[in-house]
Coordinates of C-alpha atoms in Angstrom, one line a residue:
X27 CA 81.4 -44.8 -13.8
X28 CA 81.2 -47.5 -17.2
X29 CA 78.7 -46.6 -19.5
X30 CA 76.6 -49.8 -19.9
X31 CA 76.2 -49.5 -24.2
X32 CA 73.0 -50.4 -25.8
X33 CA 72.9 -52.5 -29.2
X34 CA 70.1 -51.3 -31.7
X35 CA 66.9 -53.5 -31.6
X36 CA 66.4 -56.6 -33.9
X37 CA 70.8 -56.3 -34.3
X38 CA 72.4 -58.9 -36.4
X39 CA 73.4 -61.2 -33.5
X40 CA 69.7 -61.3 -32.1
X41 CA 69.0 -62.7 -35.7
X42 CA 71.7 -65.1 -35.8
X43 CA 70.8 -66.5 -32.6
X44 CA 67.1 -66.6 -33.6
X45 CA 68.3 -68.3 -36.5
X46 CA 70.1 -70.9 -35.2
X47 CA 67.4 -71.7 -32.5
X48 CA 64.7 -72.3 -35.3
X49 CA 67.3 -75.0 -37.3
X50 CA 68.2 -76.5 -33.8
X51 CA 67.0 -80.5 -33.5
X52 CA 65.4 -81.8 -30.4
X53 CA 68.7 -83.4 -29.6
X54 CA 70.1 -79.7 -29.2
X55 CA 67.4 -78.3 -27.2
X56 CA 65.5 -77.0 -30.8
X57 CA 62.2 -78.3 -32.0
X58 CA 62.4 -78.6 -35.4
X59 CA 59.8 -81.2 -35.9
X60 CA 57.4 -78.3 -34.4
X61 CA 58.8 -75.8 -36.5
X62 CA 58.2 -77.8 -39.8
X63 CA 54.1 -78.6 -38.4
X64 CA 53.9 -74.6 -37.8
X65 CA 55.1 -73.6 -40.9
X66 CA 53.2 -75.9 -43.2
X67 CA 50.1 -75.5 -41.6
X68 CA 50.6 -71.6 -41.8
X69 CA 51.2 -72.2 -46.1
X70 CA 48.3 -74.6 -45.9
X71 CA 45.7 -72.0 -44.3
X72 CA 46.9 -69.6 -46.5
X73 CA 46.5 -71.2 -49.2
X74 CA 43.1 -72.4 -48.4
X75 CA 41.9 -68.9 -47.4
X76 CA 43.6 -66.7 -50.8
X77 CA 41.8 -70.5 -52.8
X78 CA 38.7 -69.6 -51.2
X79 CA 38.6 -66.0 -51.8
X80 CA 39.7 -66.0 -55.5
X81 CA 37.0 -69.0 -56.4
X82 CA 34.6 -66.9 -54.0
X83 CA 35.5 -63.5 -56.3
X84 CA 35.0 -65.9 -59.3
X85 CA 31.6 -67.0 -59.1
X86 CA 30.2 -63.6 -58.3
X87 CA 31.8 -62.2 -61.6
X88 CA 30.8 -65.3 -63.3
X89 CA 27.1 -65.3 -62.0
X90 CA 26.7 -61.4 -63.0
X91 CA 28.5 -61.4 -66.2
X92 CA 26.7 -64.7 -67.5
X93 CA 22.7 -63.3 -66.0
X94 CA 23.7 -59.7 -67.2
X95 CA 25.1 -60.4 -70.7
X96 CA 22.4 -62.5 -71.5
X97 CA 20.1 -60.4 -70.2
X98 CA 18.4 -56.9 -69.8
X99 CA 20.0 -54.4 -67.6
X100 CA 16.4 -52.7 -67.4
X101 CA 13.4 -54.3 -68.5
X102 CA 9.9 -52.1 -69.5
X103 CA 6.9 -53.9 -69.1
X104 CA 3.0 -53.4 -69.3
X105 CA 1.6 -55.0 -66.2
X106 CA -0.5 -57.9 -67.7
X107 CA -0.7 -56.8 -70.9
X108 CA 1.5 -55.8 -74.2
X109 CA 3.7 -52.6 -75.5
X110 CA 2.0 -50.6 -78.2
X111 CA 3.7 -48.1 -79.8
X112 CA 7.3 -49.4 -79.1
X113 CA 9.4 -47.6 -81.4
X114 CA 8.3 -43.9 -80.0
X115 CA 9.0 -45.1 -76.6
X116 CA 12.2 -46.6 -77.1
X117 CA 13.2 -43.4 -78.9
X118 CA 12.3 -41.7 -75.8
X119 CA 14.1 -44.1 -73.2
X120 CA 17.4 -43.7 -75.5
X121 CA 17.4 -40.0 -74.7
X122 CA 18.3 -40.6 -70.8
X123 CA 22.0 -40.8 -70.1
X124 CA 23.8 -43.7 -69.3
X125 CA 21.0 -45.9 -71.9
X126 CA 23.3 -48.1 -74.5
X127 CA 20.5 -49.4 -76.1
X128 CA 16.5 -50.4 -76.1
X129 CA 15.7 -53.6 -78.2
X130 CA 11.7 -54.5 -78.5
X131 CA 11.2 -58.0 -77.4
X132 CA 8.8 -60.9 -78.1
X133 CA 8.3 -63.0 -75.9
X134 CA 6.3 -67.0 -75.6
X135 CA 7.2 -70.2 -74.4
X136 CA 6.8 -72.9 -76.6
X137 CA 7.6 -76.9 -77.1
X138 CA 10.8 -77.8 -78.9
X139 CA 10.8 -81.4 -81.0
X140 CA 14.4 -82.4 -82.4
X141 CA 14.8 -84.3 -85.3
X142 CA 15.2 -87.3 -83.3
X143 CA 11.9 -86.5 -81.9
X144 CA 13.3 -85.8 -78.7
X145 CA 11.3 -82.7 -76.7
X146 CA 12.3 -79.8 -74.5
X147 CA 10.6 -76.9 -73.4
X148 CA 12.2 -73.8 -75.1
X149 CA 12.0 -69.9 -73.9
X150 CA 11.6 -68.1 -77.2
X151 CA 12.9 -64.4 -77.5
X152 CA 12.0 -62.5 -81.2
X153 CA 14.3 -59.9 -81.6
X154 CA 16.3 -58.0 -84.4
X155 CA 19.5 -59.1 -85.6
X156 CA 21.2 -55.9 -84.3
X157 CA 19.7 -56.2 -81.1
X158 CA 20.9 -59.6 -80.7
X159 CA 24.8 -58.9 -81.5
X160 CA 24.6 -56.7 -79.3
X161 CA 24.8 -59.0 -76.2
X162 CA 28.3 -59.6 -75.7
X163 CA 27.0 -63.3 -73.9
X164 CA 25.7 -64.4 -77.2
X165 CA 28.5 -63.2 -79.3
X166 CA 31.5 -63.4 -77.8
X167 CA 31.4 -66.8 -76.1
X168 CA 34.0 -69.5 -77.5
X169 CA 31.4 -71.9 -77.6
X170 CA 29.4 -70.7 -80.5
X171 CA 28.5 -72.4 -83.4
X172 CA 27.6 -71.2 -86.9
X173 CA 27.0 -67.5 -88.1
X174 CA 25.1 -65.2 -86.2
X175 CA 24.3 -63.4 -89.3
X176 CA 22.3 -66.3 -90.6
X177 CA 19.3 -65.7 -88.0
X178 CA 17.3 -64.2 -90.6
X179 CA 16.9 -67.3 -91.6
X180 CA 16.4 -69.5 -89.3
X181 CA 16.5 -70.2 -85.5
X182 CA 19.7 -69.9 -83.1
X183 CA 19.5 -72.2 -79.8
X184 CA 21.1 -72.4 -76.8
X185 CA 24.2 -75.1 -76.7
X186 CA 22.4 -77.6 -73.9
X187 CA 19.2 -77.2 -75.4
X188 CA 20.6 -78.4 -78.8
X189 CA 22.7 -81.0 -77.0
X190 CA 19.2 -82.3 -75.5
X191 CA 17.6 -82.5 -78.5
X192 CA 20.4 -83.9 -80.4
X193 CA 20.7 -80.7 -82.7
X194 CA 23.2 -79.1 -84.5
X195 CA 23.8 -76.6 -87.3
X196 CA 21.8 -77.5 -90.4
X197 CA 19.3 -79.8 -88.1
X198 CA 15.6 -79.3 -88.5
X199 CA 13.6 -77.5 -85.1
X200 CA 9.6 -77.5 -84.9
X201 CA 8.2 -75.7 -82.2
X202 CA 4.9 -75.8 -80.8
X203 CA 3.1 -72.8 -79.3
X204 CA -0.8 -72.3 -78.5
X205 CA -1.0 -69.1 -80.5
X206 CA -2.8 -70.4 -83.0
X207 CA -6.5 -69.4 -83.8
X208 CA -9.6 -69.1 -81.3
X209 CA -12.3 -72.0 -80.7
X210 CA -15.0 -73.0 -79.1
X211 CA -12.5 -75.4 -77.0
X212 CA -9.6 -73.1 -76.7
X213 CA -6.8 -71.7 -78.8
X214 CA -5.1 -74.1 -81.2
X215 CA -1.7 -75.3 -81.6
X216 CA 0.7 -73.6 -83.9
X217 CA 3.2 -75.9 -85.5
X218 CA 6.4 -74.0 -87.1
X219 CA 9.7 -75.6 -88.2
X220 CA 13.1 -73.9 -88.5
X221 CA 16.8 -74.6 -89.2
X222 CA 19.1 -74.1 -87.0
X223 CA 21.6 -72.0 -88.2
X224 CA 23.3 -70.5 -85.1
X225 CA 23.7 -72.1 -81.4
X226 CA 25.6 -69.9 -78.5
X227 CA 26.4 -70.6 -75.1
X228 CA 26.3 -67.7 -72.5
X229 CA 28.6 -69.7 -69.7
X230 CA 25.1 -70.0 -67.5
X231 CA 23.6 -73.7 -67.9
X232 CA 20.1 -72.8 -67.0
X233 CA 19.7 -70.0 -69.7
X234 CA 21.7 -72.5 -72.5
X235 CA 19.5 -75.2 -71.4
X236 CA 16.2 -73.3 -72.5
X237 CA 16.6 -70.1 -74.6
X238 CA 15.9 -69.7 -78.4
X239 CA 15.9 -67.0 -80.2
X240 CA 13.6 -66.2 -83.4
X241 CA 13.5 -63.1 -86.3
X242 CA 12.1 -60.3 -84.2
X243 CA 8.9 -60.3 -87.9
X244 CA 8.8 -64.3 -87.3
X245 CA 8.0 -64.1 -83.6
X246 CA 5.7 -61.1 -84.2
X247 CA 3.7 -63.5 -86.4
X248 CA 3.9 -66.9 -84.5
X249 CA 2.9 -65.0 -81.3
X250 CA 0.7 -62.9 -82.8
X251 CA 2.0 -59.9 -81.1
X252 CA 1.1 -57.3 -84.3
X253 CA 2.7 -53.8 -84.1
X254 CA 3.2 -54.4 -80.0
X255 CA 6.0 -55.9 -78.3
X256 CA 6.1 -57.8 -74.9
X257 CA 9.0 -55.8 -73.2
X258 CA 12.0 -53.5 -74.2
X259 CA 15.1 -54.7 -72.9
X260 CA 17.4 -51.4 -72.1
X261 CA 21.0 -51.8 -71.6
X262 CA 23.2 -49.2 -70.2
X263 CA 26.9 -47.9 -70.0
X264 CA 27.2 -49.0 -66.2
X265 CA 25.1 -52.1 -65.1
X266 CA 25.8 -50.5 -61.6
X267 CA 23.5 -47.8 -62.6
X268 CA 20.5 -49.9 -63.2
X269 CA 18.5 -49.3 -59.9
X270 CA 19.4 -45.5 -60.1
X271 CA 17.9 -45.4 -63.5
X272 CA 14.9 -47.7 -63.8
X273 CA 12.6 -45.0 -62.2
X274 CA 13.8 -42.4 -64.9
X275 CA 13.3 -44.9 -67.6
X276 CA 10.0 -46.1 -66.0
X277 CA 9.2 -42.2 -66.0
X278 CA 10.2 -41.7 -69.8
X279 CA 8.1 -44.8 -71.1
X280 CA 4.9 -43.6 -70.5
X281 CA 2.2 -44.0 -67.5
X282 CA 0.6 -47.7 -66.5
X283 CA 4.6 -49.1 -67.5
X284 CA 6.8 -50.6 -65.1
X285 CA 10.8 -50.9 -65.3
X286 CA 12.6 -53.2 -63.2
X287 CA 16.4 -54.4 -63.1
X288 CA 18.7 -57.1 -62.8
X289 CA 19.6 -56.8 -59.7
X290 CA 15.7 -57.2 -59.4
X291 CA 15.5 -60.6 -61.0
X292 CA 18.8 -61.8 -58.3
X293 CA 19.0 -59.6 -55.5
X294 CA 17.9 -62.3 -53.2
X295 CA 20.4 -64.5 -54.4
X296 CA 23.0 -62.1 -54.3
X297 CA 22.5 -61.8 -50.6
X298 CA 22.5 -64.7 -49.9
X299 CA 26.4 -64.8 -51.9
X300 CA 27.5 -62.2 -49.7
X301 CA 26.2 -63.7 -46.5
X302 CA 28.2 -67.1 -47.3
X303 CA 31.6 -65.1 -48.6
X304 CA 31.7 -63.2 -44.5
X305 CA 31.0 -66.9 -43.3
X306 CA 33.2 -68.6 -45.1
X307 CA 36.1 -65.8 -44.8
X308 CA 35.2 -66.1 -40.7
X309 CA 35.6 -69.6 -41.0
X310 CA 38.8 -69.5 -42.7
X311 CA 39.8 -67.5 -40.8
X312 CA 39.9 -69.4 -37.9
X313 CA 41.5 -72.1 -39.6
X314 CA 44.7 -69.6 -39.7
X315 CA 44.3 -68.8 -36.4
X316 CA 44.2 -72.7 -35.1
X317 CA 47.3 -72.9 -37.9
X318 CA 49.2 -70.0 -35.7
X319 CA 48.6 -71.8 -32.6
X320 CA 51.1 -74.2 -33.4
X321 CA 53.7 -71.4 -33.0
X322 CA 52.9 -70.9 -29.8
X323 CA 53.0 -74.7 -28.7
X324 CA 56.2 -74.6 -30.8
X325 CA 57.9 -71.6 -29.2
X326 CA 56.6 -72.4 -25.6
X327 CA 58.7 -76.0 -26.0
X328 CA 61.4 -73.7 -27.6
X329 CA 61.3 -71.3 -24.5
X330 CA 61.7 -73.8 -22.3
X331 CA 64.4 -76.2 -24.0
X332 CA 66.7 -73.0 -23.9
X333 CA 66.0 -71.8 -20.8
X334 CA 69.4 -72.4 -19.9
X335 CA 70.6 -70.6 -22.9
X336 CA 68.4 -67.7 -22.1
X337 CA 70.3 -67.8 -18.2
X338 CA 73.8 -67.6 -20.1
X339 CA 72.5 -64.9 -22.3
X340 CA 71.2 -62.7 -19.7
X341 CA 74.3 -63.0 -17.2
X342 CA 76.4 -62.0 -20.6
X343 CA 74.4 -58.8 -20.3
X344 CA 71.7 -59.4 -22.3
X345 CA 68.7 -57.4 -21.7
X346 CA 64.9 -58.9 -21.5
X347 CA 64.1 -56.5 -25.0
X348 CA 66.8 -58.8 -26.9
X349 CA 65.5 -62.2 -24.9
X350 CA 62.1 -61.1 -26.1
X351 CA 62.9 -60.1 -29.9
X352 CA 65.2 -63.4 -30.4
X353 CA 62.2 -65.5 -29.7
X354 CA 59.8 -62.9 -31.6
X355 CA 62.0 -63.2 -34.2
X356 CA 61.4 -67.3 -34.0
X357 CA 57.6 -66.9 -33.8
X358 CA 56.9 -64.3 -36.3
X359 CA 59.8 -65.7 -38.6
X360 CA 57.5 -69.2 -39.0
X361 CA 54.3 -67.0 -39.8
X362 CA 56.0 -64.9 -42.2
X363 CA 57.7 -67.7 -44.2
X364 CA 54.4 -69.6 -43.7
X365 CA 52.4 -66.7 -45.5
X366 CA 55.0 -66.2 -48.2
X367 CA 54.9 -69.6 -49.5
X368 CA 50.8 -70.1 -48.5
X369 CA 50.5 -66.7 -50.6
X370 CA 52.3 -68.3 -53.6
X371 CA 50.7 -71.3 -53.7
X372 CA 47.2 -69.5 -53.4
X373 CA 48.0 -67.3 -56.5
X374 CA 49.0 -69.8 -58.7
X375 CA 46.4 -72.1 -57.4
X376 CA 43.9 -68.9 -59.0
X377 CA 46.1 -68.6 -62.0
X378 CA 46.1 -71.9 -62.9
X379 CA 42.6 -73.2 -62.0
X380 CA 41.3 -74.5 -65.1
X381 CA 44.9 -76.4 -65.9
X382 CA 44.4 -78.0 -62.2
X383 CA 40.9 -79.1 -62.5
X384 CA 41.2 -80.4 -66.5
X385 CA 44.2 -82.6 -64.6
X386 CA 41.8 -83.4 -62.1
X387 CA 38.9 -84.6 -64.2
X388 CA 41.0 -86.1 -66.4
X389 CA 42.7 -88.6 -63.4
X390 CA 38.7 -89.0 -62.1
X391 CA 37.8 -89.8 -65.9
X392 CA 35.6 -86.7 -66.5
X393 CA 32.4 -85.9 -64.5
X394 CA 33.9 -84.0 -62.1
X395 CA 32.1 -80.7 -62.6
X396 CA 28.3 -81.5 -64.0
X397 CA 27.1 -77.9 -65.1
X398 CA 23.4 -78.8 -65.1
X399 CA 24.2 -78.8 -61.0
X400 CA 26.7 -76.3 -60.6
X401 CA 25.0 -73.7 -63.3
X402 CA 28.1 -72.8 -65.3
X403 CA 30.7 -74.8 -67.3
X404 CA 33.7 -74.6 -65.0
X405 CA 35.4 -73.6 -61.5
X406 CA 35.7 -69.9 -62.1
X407 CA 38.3 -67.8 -60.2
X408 CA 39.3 -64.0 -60.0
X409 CA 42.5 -63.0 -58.3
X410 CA 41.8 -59.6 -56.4
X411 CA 45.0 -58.4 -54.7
X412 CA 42.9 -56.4 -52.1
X413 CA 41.7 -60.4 -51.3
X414 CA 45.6 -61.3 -51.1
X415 CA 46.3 -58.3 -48.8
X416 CA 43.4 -59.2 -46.5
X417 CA 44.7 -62.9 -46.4
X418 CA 48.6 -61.7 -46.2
X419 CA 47.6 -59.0 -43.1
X420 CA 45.1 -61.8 -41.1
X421 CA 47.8 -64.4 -41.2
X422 CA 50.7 -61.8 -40.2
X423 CA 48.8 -60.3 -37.9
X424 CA 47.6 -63.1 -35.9
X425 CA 51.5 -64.8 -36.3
X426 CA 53.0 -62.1 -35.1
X427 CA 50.5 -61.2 -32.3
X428 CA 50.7 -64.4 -30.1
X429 CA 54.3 -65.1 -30.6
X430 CA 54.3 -61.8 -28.2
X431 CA 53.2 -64.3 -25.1
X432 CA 55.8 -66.5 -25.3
X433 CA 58.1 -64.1 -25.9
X434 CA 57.8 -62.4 -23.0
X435 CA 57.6 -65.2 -20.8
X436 CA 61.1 -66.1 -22.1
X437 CA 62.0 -62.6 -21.2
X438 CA 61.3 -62.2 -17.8
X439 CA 62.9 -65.6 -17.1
X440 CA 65.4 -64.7 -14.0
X441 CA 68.8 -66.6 -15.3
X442 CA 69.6 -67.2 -11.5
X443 CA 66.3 -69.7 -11.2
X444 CA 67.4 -70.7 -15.3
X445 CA 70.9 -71.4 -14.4
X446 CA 69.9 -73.3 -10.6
X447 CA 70.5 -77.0 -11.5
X448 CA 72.8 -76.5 -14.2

């Protein structure tokens, strides 16, 4: 009796033939024109879906990096009323682990007048000179102008609000706040003028567009906040800690005092971020899987162009598990290259981001990206390879997945009905 000998699965000829039937024109039976549509609208929905991910990454850094650094990571506060006794109590607060720091705050709203007598209304914070360098937002920006050092001496303003009342370094501020004294018709206005000596910008337009901050003494004494303080502004080592420890810190400061954290302030908002990031990744992802269809429309046409190939092969002895992995092999080979190259341009599309949108704005003439609308100063992105790996395994997946249909029909062809009217 002959021993009927197996090959291997996925051998070199099964490749070759695959190979050959994805390069094949329409003249030879091939579909080439289908191929090429497959292919680039695998890359494209790739490319869309990593884009989309790392901009999606990007804006959630961005919007917790520019409220937090500007920010408190804890905030201590006397329901309706001010902090006495501030310096004890901060004392106590730094004592809890994972507490960086507790800076006393003063805190008033007040009108701002530019030297071109244009006005704005300014959020003032009084603080201390140490206090302040220590929010990384303020200090570390690349948009800063003057020294911070000089606050002392005069007042340091946000970048839009000195663009919006045409200040800059050196320029004369007055502000007006009703802290003046008590009358018979209400409290008077309190005139004060200042130089400007440092402006910062935290990357967040709406806290640039309105924050000012004043000599923690100076405040004290425009506000009239005496020996007490509006708030303490606790920052810790982990800003992930911040609901764990605004109970303990609430507990430390003293009874009637409430603490409450940044994830207080935008929680909601936060939500509402993660809610669109599963729509849009759902949406997405059904813009690979309409992509992936084309494979099969390809490989069905494919299937039945070579049907009298697949005849020839199976009277040759070819069994329906190399039929099926030839055309597998046609199917899948699309996705894969498809991913590859949508993968590559996704990544560099997050690399280069800023390079692509200056190019952009530059061919629209500028006013592409207004950041009074969009809040911050530029498209942000953050390239996360678990986001790459979910894009890389959806698009594979699905690829690889319905190319098994067509496949098998192309299998289970009988080569006597295939070879009929031949």
């Amino acid at each position: 009796m002959a021993l009927v000998k197996h090959t291997a699965p996925f051998s070199k000829f099964e490749w070759m033939i695959a190979w050959r039937y994805i390069r094949a024109k329409r003249a030879e039976g091939g579909v080439s024109v289908m191929t090429w549509i497959s292919l680039i609208g695998v890359t494209l929905a790739v490319f869309a879906l990593i884009a989309t991910l790392a901009v999606r990454s990007g804006f959630r850094a961005e919007f917790i990096d520019t409220i937090v650094g500007a920010n408190a990571h804890v905030s201590v506060v006397q329901p309706r009323d001010v902090i006495a006794e501030y310096e004890d109590m901060a004392d106590r607060i730094m004592t809890i682990d994972g507490v960086a720091s507790v800076a006393p705050l003063i805190r008033g709203q007040s009108m701002a007048e530019g030297s071109t007598g244009r006005l704005a209304l300014a959020d003032i914070y009084g603080i201390r000179l140490e206090d302040l360098k220590a929010s990384d937002a303020i200090v570390q920006s690349e948009r800063t102008i003057g020294n911070i050092d000089d606050l002392p001496n005069g007042i340091a303003l946000g970048s839009a609000l000195a663009d919006n009342l045409g200040l800059t370094i050196g320029d004369r501020l007055v502000i007006t706040t009703r802290a003046g004294t008590n009358s018979p018709a209400g409290r008077s206005l309190r005139r004060n003028a200042y130089d400007v000596v440092f402006i910062f910008s935290t990357g967040r337009y709406q806290i640039d567009q309105v924050r000012a901050y004043l000599p923690f003494d100076v405040a004290q004494l425009i506000f009239n906040r005496d020996g007490v303080v509006d708030e303490l502004e606790v920052r810790l080592d982990d800003i992930n800690q911040s609901e764990e420890l605004k109970q303990p810190i609430a507990n430390t400061a003293g009874p009637g005092l409430w603490a409450y954290s940044w994830q207080d302030r935008v929680g909601r908002f936060l939500r509402a971020l993660t809610i669109e990031d599963n729509v849009m990744f759902i949406i997405l992802s059904i813009l690979v899987l309409v992509a992936s269809m084309n494979i099969i429309s390809g490989l069905i046409m494919l299937v039945k162009n070579k049907g009298r190939d697949v005849g020839i092969l199976r009277t040759m002895g070819l069994t329906e598990g190399s039929i099926l992995r030839i055309f597998f092999i046609c199917g899948a080979g699309i996705g894969t290259i498809g991913t590859f190259f949508g993968v590559v341009l996704g990544c560099l599309f997050a690399i280069y981001i800023d390079q692509i949108f200056s190019l952009v704005n530059y061919v629209a003439g500028g006013g592409v990206w207004d950041p009074s609308i969009r809040g911050i100063y530029n498209v942000p992105a953050e390239l996360h390879l678990s986001d790459v790996i979910k894009a890389m395994s959806l698009s594979l997946g699905l690829s690889w997945i319905i190319t098994i249909f067509p496949a098998r029909r192309a299998a289970r062809m009988n080569p006597v009905e295939a070879l009929r009217y031949e």
